[in-house]
Short mmCIF file of C-alpha atoms and ligand atoms in Angstrom, two decimals:
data_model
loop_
_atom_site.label_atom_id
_atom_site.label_comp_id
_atom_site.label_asym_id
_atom_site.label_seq_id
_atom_site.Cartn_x
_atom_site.Cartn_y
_atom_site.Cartn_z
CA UNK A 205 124.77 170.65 56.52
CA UNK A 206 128.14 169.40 57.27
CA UNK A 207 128.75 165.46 56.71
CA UNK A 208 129.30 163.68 59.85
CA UNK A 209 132.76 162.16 60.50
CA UNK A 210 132.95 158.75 59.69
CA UNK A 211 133.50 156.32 62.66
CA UNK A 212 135.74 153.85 63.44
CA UNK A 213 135.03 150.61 65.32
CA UNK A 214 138.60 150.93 67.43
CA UNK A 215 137.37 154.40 68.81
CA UNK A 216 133.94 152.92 69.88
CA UNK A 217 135.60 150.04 71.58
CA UNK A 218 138.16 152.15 73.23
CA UNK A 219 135.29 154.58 74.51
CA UNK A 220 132.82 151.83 75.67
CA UNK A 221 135.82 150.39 77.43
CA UNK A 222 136.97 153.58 79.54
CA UNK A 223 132.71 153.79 80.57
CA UNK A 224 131.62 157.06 78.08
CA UNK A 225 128.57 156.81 76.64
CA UNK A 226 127.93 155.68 72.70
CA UNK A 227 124.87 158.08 70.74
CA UNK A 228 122.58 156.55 68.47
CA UNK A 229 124.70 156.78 65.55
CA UNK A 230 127.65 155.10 66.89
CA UNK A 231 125.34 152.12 68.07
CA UNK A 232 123.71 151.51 64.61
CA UNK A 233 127.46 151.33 63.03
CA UNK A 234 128.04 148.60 65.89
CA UNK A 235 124.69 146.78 65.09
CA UNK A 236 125.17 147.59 61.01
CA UNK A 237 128.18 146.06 61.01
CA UNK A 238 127.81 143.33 62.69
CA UNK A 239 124.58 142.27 60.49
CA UNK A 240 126.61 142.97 56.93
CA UNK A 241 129.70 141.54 58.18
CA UNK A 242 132.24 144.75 57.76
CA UNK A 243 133.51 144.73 61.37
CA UNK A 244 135.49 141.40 62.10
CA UNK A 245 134.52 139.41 64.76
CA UNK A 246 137.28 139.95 67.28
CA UNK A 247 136.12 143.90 67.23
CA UNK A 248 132.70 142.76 67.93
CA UNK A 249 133.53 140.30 70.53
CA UNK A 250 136.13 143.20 72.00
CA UNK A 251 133.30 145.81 72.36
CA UNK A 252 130.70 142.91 73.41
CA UNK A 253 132.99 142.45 76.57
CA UNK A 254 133.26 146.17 77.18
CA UNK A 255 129.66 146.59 76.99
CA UNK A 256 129.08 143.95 79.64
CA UNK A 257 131.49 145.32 81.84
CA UNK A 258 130.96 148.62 82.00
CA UNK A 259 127.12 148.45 81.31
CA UNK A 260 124.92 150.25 78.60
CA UNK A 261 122.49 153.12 79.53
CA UNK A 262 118.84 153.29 78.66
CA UNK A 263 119.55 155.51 75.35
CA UNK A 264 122.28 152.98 74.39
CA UNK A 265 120.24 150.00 75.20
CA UNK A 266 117.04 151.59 73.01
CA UNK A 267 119.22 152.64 70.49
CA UNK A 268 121.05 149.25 70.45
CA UNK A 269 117.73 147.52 70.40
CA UNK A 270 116.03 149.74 67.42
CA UNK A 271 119.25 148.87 65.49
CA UNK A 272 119.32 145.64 65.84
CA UNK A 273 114.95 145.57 65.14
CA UNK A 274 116.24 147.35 61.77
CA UNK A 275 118.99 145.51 60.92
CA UNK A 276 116.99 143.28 58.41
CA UNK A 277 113.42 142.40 57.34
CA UNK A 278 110.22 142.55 59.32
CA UNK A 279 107.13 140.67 60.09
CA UNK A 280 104.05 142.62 59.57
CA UNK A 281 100.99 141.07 61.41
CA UNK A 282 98.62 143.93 59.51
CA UNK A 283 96.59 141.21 57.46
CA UNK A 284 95.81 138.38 60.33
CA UNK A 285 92.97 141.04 61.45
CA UNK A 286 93.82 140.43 65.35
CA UNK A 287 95.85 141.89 67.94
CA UNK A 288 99.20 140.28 67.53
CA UNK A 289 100.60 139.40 71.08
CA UNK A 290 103.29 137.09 71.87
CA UNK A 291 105.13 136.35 75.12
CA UNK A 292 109.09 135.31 75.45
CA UNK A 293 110.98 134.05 78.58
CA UNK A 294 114.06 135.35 79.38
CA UNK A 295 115.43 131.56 80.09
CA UNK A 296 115.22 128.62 81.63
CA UNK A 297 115.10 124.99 82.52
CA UNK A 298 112.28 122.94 82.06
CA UNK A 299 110.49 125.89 80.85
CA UNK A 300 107.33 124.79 78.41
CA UNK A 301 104.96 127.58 78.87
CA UNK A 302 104.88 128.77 74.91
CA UNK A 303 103.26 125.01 74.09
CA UNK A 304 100.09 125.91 76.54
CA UNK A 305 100.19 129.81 75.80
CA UNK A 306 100.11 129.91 72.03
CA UNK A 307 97.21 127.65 71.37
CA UNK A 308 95.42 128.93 74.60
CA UNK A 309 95.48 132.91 73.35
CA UNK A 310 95.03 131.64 69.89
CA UNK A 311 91.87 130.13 70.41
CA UNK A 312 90.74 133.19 72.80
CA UNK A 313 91.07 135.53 69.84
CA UNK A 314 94.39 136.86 70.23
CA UNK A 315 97.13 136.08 67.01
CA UNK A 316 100.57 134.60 68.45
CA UNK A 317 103.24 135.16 65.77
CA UNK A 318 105.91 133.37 68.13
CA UNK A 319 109.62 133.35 66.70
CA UNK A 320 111.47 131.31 69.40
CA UNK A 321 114.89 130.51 70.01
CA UNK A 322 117.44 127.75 70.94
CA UNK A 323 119.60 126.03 73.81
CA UNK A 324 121.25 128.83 74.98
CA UNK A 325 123.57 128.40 77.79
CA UNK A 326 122.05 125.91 80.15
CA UNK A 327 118.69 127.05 79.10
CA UNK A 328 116.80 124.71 76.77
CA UNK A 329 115.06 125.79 73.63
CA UNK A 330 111.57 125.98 72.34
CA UNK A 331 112.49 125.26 68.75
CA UNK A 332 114.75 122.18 70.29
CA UNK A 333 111.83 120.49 71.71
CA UNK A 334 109.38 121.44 68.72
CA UNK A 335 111.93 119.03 66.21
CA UNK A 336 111.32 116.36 68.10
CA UNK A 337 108.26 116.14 66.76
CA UNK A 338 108.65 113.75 63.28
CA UNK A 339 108.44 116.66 60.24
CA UNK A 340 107.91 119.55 62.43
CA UNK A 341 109.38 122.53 60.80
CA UNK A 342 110.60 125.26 62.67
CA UNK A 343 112.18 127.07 59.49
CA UNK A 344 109.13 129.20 58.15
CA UNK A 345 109.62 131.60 55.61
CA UNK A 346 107.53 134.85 56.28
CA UNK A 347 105.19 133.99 53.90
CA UNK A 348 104.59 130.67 55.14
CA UNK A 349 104.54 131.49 58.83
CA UNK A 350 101.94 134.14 57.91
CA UNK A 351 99.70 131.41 56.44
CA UNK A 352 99.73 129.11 59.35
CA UNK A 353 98.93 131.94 61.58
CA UNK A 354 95.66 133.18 59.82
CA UNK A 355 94.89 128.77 59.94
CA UNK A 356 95.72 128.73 63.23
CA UNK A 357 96.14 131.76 65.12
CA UNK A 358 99.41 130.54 66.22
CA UNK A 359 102.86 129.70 65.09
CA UNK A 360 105.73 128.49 66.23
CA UNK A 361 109.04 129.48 64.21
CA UNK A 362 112.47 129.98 64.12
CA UNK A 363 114.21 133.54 63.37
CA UNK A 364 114.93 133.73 59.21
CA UNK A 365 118.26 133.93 58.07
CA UNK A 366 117.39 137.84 57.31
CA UNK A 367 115.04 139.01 60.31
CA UNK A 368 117.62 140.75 62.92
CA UNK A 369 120.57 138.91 61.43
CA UNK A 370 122.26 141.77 63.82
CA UNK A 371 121.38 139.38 66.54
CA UNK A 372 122.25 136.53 65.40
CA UNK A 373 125.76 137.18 65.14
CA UNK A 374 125.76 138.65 68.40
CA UNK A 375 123.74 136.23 70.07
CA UNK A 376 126.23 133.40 68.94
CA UNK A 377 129.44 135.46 69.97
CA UNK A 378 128.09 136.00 72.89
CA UNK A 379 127.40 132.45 73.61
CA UNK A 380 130.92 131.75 73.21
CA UNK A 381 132.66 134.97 74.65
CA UNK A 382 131.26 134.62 78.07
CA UNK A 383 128.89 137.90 77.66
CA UNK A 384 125.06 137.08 77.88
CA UNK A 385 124.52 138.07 81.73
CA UNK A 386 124.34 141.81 80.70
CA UNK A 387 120.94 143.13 81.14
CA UNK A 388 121.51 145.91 78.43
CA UNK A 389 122.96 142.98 76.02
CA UNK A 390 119.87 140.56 76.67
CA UNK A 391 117.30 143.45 76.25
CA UNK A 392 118.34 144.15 73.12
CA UNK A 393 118.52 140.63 71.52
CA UNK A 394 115.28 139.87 73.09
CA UNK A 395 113.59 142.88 71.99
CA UNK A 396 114.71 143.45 68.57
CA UNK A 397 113.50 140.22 67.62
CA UNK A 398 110.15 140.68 69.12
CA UNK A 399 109.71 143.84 67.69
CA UNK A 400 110.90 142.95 64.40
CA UNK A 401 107.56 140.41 64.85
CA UNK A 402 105.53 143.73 64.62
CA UNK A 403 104.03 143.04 67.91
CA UNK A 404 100.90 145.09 69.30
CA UNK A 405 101.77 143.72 72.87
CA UNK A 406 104.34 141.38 74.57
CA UNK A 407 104.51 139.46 78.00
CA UNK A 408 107.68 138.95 79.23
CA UNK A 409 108.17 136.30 81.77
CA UNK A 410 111.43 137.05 83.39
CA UNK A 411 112.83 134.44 85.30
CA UNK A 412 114.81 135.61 88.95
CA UNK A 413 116.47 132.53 91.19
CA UNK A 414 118.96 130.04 90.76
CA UNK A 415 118.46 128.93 86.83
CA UNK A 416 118.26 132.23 85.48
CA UNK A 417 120.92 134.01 83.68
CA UNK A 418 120.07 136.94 86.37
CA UNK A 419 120.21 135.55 89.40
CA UNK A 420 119.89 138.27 91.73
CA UNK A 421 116.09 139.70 92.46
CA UNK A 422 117.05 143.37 91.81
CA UNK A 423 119.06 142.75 88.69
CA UNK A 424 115.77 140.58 87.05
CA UNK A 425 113.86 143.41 88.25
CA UNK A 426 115.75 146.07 86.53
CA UNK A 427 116.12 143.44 83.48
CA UNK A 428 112.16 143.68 83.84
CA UNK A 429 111.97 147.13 84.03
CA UNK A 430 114.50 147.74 81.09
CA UNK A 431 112.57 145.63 78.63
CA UNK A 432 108.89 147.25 79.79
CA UNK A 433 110.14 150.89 79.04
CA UNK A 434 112.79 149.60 76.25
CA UNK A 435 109.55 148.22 74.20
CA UNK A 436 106.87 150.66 75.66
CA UNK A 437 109.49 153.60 73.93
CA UNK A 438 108.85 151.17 70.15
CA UNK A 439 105.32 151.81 70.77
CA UNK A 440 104.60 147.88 71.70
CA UNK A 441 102.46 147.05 75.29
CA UNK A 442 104.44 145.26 77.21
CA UNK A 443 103.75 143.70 80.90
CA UNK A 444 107.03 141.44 82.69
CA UNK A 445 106.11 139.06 84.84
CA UNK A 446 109.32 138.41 87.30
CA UNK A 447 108.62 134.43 88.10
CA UNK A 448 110.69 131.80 90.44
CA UNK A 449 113.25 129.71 88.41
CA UNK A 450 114.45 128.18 91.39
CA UNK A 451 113.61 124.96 90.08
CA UNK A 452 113.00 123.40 86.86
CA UNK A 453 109.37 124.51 85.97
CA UNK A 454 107.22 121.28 85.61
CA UNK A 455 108.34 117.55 86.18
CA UNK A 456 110.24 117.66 82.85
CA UNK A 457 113.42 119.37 81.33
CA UNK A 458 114.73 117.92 78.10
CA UNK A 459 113.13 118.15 74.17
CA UNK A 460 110.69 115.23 73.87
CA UNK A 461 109.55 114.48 77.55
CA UNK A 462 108.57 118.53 77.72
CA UNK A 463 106.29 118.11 75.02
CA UNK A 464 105.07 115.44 76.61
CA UNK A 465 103.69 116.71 79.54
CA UNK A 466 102.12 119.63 78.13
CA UNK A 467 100.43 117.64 75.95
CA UNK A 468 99.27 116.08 79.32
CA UNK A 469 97.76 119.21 80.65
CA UNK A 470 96.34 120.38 77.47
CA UNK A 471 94.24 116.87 77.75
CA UNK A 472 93.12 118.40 80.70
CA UNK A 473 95.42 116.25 83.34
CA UNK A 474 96.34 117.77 86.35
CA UNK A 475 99.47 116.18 87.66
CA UNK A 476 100.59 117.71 91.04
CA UNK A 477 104.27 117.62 89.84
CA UNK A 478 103.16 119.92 86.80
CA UNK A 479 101.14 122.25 88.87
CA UNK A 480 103.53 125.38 88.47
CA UNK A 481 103.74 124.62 84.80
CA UNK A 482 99.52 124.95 84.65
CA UNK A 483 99.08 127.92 86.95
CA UNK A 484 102.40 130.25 85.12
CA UNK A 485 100.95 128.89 81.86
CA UNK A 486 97.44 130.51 82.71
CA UNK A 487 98.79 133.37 84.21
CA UNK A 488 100.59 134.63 80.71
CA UNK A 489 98.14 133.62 78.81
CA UNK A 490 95.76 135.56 80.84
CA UNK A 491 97.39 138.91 80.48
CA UNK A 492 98.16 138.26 76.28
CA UNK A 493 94.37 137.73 75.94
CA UNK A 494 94.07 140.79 78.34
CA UNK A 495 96.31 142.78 76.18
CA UNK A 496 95.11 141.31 73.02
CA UNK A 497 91.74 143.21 74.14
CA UNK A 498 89.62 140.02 74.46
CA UNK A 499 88.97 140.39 78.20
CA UNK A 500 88.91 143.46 80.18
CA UNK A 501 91.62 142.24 82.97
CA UNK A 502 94.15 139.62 83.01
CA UNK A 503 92.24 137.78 86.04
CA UNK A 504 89.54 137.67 83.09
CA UNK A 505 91.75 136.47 80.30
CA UNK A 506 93.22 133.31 83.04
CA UNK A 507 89.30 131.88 83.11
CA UNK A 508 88.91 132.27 79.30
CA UNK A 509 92.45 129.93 79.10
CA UNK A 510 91.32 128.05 82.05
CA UNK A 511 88.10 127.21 80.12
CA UNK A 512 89.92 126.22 76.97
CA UNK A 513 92.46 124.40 78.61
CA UNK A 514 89.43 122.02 80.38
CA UNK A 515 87.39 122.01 77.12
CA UNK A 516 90.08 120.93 74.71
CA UNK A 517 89.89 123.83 72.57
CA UNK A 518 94.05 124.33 73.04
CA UNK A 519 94.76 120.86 72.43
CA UNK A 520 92.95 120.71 68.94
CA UNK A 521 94.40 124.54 67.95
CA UNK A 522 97.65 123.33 69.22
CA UNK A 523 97.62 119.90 67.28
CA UNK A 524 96.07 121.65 63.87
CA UNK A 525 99.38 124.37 64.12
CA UNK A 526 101.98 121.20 64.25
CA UNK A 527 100.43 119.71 61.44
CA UNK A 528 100.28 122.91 59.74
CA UNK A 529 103.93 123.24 59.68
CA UNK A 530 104.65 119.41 58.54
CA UNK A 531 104.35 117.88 62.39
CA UNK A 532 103.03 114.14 62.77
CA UNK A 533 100.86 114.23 65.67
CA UNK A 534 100.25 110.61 65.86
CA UNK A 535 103.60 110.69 67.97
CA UNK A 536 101.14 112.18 70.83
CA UNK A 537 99.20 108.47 70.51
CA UNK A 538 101.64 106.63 72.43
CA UNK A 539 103.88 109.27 73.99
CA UNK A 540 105.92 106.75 75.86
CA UNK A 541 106.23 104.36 72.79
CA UNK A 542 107.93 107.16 70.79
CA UNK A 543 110.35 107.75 73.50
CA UNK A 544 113.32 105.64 73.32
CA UNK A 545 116.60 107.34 75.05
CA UNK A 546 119.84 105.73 74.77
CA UNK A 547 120.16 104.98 78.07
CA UNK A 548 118.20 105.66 81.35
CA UNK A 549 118.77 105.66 85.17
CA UNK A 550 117.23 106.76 88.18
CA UNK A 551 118.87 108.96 90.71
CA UNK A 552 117.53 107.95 94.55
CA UNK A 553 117.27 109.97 97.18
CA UNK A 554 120.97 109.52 99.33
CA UNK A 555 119.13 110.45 102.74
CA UNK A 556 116.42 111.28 103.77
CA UNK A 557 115.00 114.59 104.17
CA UNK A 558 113.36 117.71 102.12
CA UNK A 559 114.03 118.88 98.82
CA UNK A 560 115.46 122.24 100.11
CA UNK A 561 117.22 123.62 96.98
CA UNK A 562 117.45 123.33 93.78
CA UNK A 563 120.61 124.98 92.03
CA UNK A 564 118.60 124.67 88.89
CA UNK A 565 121.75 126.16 86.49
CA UNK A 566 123.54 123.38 87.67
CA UNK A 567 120.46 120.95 86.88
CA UNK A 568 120.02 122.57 83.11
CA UNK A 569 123.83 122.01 82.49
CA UNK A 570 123.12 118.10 83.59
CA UNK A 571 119.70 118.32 81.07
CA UNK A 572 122.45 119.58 77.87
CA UNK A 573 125.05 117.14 79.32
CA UNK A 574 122.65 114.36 78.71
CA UNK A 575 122.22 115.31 75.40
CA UNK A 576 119.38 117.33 74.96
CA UNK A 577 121.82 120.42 73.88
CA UNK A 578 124.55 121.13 72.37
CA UNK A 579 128.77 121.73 73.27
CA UNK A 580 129.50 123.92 70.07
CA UNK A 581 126.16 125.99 67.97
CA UNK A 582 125.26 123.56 65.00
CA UNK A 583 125.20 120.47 66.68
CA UNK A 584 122.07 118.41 66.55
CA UNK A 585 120.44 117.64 69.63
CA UNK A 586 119.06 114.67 70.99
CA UNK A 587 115.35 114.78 70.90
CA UNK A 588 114.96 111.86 73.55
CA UNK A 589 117.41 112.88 76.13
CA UNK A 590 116.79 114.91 79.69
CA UNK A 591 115.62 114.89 82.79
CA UNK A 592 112.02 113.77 84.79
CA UNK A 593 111.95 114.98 88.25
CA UNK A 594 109.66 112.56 90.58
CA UNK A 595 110.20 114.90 93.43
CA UNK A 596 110.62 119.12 93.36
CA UNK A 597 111.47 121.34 95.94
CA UNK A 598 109.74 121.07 99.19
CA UNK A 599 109.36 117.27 98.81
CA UNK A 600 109.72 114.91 101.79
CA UNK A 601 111.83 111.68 100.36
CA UNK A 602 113.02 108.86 102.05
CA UNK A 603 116.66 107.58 101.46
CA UNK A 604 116.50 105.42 98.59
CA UNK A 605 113.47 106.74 96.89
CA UNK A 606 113.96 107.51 93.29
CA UNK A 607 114.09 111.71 92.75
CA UNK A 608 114.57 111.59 89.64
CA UNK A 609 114.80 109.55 86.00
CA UNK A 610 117.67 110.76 83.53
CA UNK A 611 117.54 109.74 80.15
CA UNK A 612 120.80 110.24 78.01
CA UNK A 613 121.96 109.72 74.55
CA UNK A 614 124.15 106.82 76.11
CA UNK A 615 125.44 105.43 79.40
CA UNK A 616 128.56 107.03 78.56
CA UNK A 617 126.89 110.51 79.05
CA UNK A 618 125.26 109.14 82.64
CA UNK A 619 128.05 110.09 85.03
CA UNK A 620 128.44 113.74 84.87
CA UNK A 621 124.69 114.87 85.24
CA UNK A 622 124.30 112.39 87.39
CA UNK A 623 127.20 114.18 89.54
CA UNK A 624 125.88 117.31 88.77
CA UNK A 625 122.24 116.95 89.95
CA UNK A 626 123.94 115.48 93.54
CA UNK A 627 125.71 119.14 93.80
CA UNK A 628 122.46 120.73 93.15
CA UNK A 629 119.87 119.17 94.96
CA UNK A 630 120.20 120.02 98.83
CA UNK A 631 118.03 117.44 100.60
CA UNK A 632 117.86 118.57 104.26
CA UNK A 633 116.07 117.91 107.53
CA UNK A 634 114.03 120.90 107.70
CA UNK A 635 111.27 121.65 105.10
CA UNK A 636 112.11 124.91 102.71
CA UNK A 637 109.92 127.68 102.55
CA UNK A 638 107.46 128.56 99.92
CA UNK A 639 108.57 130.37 96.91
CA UNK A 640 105.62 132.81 95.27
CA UNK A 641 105.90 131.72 91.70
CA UNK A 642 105.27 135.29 90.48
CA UNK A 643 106.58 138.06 92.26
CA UNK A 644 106.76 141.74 91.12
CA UNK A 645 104.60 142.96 87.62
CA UNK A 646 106.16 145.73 85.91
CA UNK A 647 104.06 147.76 83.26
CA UNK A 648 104.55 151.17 81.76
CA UNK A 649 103.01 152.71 84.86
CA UNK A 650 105.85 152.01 87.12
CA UNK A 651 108.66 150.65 85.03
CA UNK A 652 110.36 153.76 84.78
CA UNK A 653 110.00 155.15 88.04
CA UNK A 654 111.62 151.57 89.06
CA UNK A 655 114.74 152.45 86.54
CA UNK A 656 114.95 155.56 88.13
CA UNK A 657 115.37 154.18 91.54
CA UNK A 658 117.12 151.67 90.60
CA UNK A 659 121.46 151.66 92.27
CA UNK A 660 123.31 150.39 89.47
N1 URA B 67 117.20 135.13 75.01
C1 URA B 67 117.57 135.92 73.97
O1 URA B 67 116.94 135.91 72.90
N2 URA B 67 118.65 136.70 74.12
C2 URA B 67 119.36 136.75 75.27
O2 URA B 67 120.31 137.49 75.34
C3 URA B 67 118.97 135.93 76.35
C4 URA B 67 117.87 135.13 76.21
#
């Protein structure tokens, strides 16, 4: 057999950049190296751009995304005994589901090994909002996240410095080079984490409108498509969801106040400014316990949640994994005692009208400009800072009736989100029309047929 030629990380950039297509081989060196460190960042960040302008096929993006799965070590589910399911977001603002999904298919049967991820762009971050709980640790090692997951059924964690440290590097280099919009690019760093979780199944909620990184409905659908028949290929079940990001989901986007109110509906409140938040919450969770083979449809697996959402089943499983991983829950006591922002104001309504639109990017870019993320990767954020929205899209408000309360890390950090949320919000004299929250399902059954189709 004759040795293959060695490869050089110039030639790959120079062929991704004049649109040929990379084999398998060549795409592991790219992922290899950029997990061990042997091709310098400005090669990386060279072929990043390439890749996001000229695109990646489906055997680059699979091969990109099994490289990047192997690129370090693994999280084997085997000894919980349960289907392992977990569900990831592709981004967004005000976006709490995982705090109602993992203790309501926990408690339904199903384990939810859940290794979540930061700010990222204007999106906010589960693991963010998690440390704003006092001890809560998001750092896990394997061993440790496996324990609170046969106590609980559910865990919350951050990625380890060794699982997919492929995607680490790129996920931070792409943070900074301008190159995260690229649905072959986000497939990849979204799947080769989940996989590396060992997953049976996954539900992807993949946000289309004006706070997602896609904005456009065909390009989430084809995102959607991608990831079904990306992780279908690894042998995991996968179901995407496409849902509305056109607004913040929920009345809150920030760390703490998040928490907050889904600690509210996990008491069993019903707030009509969290209703979206409830229903997409029920919906996931309905199709992981579907998956996870404890009931025989999704429809099926969204009255199991329902029930343990009204019973308080979630709230104790969700309580029980905090303190499991070093959380004080006694925080939840007095929610609004514990929250003390640097400074607060309230944005009224300048006329009078409808909420008609919501440029929600612009709105999660006000959220991290109050504080609650972060201008350069490191920085700490502030747990108390962020946004509460007293009126969402479709609202009727009178001129001079407060929309919304922003809470910053000082009155310093006031002006610009408070300048940004005027550019987003359109308030106008006719009332908007209604926005399905979920929109198109893609499974294995048509996700390829859709890629197929698919003008790209
Ligand atoms: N979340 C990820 O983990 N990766 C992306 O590229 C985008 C969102």
């Amino acid at each position: 057999m004759s040795t293959p030629a060695p490869l050089h990380t110039i030639d790959l950039i120079r062929k991704k950049r004049d649109g040929l297509t990379l084999d398998d081989r060549e795409i592991a060196f790219l992922a290899n190296g950029a997990a061990d460190g042997s091709i310098p960042i400005e090669q990386l960040a060279a072929w990043l751009m390439a890749a996001w302008i000229r695109g990646l096929s489906l055997g680059e993006t699979r091969a990109l995304t099994i490289a990047m799965r192997d690129s370090g070590e693994k999280f084997s589910p085997a000894r919980l005994g349960k289907v392992a399911v977990d569900k990831h977001s592709t981004g967004g603002v005000g976006d709490k589901t995982s705090f109602l999904i993992a203790p309501l298919a926990a408690v339904c049967g199903v384990a939810v090994p859940m290794i979540s991820g930061r700010a990222l762009g204007h999106t906010g971050g589960t693991l963010d909002k998690l440390e704003s709980i006092p001890g809560y640790r998001t750092a896990l090692t394997l061993s440790e996240f496996e324990t609170v997951l046969l106590k609980c059924g559910a865990s919350i964690v951050s990625q380890t410095p060794s699982l997919v440290p492929a995607d680490r590097v790129f996920y931070a280099l792409r943070d900074r080079t301008g190159t995260v919009e690229s649905p072959g690019l986000i497939c990849a760093s979204i799947l080769s984490k989940k996989l590396a979780a060992g997953l049976d199944a996954l539900v992807l909620d993949v946000k289309t409108g004006s706070g997602a990184f896609l904005r456009k409905q065909e390009d989430s659908q084809y995102l959607a498509a991608l990831m079904v028949a990306t992780a279908e290929a690894a042998g995991t079940r996968t179901v995407a969801l496409l849902t509305d990001m056109g607004q913040p989901l929920g009345r809150a986007a920030g760390n703490w106040i998040e928490l907050v109110e889904s600690v509210e509906l996990l008491r069993g409140h019903r707030p009509a400014q969290s209703e979206d938040l409830r229903e997409l919450s029920l919906i996931l969770a309905g199709w992981m316990i579907h998956l996870g083979g404890q009931a025989a449809t999704p429809e099926a697996g969204y009255a199991r949640a329902e029930a343990a959402l009204g019973d308080g089943s979630a709230l104790g499983n969700f309580f029980s994994m905090i303190e499991a991983q070093g959380g004080d829950v006694s925080v939840f006591n007095d929610p609004a005692g514990f929250h003390k922002p640097g400074a607060t104001e309230v944005l009224l309504a300048w006329e009078s009208g409808y909420i008609a639109e919501m440029d929600t990017t612009k709105i999660g870019w006000a959220v991290q400009r109050l504080g609650a993320g972060r201008e350069k990767a490191g920085e700490p954020v502030d747990p108390h800072a962020g946004i509460d929205f007293n009126a969402r899209r479709g609202a009727r408000v009178e001129q001079g009736q407060p929309i919304a309360t922003l809470y910053a890390t000082s009155a310093a950090l006031l002006a610009e989100p408070i300048a940004l949320l005027k550019e987003a919000i359109l308030i106008s004299k006719t009332a908007p029309s209604k926005v399905p929250l979920v929109g198109r399902i893609f499974t294995r059954e048509n996700a390829e047929a859709h890629l197929r189709d698919a003008v790209r």
